[in-house]
PDB file of C-alpha atoms in Angstrom:
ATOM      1  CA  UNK L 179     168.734 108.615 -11.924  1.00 54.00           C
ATOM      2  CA  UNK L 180     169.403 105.359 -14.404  1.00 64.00           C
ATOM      3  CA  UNK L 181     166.717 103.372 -15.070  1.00 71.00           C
ATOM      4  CA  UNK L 182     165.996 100.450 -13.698  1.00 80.00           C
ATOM      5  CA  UNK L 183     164.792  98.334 -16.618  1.00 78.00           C
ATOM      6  CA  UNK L 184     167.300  97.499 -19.516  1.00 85.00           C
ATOM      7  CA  UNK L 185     167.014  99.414 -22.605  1.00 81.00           C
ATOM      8  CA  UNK L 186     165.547  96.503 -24.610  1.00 85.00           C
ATOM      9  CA  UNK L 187     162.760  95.627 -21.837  1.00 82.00           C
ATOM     10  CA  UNK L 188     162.250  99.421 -22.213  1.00 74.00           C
ATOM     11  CA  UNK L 189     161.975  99.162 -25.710  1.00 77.00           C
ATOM     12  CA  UNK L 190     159.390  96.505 -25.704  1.00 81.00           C
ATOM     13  CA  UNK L 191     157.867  98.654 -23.245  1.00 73.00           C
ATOM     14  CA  UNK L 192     157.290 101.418 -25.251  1.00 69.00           C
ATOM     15  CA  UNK L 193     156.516  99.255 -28.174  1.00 71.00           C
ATOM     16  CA  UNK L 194     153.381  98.311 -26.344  1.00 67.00           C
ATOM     17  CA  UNK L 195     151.734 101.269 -26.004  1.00 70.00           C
ATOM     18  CA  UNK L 196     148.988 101.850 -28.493  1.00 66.00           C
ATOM     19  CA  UNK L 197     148.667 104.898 -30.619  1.00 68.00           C
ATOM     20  CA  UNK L 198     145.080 104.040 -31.842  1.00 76.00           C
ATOM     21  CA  UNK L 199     142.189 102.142 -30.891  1.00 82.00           C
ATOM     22  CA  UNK L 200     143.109 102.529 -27.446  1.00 87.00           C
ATOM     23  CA  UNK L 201     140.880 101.611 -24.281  1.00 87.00           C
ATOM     24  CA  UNK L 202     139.680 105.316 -23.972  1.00 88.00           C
ATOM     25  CA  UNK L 203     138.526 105.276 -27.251  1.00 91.00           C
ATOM     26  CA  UNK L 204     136.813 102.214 -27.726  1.00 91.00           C
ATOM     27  CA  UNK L 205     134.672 103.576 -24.435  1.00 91.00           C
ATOM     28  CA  UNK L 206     133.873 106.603 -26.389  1.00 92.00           C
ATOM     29  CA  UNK L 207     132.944 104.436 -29.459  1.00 93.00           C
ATOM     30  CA  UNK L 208     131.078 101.842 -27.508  1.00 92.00           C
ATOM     31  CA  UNK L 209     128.495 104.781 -26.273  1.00 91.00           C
ATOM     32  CA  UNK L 210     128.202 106.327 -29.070  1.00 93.00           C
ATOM     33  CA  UNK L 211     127.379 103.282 -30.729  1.00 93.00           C
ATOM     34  CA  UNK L 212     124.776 102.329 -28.120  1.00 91.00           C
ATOM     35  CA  UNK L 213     123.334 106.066 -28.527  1.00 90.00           C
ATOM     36  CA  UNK L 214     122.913 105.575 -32.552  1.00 92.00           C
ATOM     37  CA  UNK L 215     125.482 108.082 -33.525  1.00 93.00           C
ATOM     38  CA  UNK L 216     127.366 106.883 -36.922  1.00 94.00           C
ATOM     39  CA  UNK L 217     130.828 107.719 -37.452  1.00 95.00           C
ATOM     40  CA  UNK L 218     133.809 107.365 -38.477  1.00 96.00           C
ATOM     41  CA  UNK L 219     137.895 106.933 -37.246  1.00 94.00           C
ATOM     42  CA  UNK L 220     140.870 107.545 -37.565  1.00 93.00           C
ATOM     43  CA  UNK L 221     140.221 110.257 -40.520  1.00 93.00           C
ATOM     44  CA  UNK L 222     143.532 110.765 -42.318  1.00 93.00           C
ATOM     45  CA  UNK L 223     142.213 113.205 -44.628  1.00 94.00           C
ATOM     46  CA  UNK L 224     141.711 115.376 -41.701  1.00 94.00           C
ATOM     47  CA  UNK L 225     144.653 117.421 -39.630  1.00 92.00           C
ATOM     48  CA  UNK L 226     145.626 115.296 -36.793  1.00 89.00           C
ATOM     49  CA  UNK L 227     143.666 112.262 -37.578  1.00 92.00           C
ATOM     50  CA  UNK L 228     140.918 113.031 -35.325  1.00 95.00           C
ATOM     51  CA  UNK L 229     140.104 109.156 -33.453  1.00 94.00           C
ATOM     52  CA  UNK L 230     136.538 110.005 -33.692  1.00 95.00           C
ATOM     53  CA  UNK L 231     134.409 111.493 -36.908  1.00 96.00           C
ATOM     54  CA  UNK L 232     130.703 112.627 -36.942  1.00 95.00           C
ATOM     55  CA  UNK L 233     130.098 114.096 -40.645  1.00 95.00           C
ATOM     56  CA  UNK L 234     126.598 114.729 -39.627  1.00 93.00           C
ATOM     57  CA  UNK L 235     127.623 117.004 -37.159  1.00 93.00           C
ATOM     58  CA  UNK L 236     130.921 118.247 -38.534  1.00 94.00           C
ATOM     59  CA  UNK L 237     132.374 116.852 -35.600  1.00 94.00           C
ATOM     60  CA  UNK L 238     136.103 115.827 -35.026  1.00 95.00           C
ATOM     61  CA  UNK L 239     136.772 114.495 -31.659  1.00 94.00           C
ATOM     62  CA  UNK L 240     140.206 113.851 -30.326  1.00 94.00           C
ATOM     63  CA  UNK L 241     140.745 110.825 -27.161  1.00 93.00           C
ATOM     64  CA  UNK L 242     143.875 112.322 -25.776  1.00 91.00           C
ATOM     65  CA  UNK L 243     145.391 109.900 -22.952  1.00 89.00           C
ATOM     66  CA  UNK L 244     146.270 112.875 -19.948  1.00 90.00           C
ATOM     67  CA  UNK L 245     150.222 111.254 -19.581  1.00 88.00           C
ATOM     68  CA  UNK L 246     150.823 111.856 -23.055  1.00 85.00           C
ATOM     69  CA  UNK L 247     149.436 115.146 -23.494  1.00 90.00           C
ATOM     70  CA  UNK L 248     149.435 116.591 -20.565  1.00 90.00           C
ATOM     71  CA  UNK L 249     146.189 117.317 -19.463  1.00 90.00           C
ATOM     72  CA  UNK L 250     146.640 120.141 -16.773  1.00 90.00           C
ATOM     73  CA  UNK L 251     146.217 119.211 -12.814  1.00 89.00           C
ATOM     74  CA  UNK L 252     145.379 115.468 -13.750  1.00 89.00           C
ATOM     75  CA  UNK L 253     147.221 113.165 -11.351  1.00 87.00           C
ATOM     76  CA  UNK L 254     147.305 110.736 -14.468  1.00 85.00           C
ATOM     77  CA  UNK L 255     149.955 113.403 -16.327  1.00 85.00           C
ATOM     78  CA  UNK L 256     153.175 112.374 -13.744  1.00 86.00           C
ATOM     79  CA  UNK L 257     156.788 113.360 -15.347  1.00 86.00           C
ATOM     80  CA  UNK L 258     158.971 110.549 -15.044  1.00 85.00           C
ATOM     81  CA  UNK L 259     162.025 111.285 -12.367  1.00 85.00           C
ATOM     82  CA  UNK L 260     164.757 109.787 -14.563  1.00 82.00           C
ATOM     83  CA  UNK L 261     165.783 111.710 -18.455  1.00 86.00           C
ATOM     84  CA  UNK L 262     163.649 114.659 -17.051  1.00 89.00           C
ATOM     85  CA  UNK L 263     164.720 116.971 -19.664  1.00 92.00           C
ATOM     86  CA  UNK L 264     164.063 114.703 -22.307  1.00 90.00           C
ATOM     87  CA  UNK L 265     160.485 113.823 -21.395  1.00 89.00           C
ATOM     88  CA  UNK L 266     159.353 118.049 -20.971  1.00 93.00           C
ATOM     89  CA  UNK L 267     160.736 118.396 -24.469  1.00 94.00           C
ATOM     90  CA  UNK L 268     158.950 115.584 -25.747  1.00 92.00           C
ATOM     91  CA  UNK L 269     155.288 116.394 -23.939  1.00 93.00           C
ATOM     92  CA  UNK L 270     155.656 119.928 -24.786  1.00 94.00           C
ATOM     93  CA  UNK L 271     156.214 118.872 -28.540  1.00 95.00           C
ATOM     94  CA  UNK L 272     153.454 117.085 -28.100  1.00 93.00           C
ATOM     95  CA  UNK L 273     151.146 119.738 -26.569  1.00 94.00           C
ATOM     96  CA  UNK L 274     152.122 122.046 -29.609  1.00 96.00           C
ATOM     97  CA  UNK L 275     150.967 119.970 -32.051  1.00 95.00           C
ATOM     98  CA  UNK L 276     148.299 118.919 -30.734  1.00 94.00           C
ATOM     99  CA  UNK L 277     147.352 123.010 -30.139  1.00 95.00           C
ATOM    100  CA  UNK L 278     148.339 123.096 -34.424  1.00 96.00           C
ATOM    101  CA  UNK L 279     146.406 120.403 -35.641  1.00 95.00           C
ATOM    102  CA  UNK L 280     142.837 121.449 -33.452  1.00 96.00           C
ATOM    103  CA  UNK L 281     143.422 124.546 -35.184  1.00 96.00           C
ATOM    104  CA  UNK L 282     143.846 123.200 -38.575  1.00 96.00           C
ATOM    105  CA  UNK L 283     141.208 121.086 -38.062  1.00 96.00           C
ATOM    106  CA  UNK L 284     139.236 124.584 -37.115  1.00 96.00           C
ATOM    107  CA  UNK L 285     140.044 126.214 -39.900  1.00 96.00           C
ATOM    108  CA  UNK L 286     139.329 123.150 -42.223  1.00 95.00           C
ATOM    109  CA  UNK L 287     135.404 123.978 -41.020  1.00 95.00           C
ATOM    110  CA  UNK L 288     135.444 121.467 -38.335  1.00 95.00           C
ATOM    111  CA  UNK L 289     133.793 121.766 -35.011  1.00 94.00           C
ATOM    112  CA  UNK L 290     136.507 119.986 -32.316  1.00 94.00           C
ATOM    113  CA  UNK L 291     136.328 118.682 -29.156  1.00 92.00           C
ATOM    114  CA  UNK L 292     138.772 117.086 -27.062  1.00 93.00           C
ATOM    115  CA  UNK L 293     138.037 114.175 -24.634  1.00 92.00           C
ATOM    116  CA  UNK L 294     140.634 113.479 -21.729  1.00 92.00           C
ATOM    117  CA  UNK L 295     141.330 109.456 -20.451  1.00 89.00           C
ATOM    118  CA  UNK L 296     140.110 110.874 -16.750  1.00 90.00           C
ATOM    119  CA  UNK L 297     136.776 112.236 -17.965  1.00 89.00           C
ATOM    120  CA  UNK L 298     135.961 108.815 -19.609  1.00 87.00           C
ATOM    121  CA  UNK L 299     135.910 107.566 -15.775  1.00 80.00           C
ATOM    122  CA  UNK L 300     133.711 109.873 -14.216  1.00 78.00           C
ATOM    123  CA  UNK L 301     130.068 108.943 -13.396  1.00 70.00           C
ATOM    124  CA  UNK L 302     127.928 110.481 -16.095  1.00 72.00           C
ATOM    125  CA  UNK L 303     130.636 111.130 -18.658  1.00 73.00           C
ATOM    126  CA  UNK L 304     128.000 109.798 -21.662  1.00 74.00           C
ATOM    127  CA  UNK L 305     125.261 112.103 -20.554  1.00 75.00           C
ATOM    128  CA  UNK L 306     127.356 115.463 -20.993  1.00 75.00           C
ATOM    129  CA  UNK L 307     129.218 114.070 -24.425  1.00 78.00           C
ATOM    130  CA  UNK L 308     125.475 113.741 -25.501  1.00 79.00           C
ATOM    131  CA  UNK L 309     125.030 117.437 -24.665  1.00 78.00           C
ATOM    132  CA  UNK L 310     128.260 118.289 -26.254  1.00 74.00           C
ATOM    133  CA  UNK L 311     126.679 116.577 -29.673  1.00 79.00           C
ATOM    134  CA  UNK L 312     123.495 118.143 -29.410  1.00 74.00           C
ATOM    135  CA  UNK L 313     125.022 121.563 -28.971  1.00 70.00           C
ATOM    136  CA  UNK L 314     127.520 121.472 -31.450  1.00 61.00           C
TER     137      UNK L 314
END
């Protein structure tokens, strides 16, 4: 199937999506903001550049959006039905290194946790990230 935008409107397209500071994270950084938690982002020194730092808690956490990496039964994580080859190659690519750099960051000391885009919309999402701090 050909797509139906041209290749420099699809371009521009792609161009637009945001690789940090994204909506999902800025939700995550708003409440933990609120809640009095210090930390820091986009850690370079750290495998994967984890969006989200909390030194106090050795914390790394990592805002994945579920189209780009796949989260598992998430109606958000469609395949597009034109190039399908192209776009499992890519998201698996993606889901491997994702799967590297946790570990790294594992092995580095670091406790990880991942956050999905759909979890950020469910009722009561700040109350069990709170737990997930405490507990860690």
């Amino acid at each position: 199937m050909a797509d139906i935008v041209s290749p420099e409107k699809r371009s521009e397209m792609m161009r637009g999506i945001r690789s940090k500071d994204t909506k999902p994270e800025k939700t995550v950084r708003s409440w933990l903001h609120r809640k009095g938690y210090r930390f820091r982002i986009n850690r370079k020194d750290l495998p994967g550049t984890p969006d989200i730092v909390l030194p106090k808690y050795n914390l790394a956490i990592f805002v994945h959006g579920c189209y780009w990496h796949r989260h598992e039964n998430c109606r958000l994580a469609s395949v597009p039905k034109s190039n399908t080859g192209f776009w499992e190659n890519k998201f698996e690519k993606n889901r491997e290194r994702d799967r590297r750099k946790l570990g790294e960051c594992r092995k580095a000391g670091w406790q990880t946790h991942v956050i999905w885009e759909c979890e950020i919309r469910k009722d009561g999402y700040g109350d069990r990230l709170g737990e997930m701090i405490k507990n860690e």
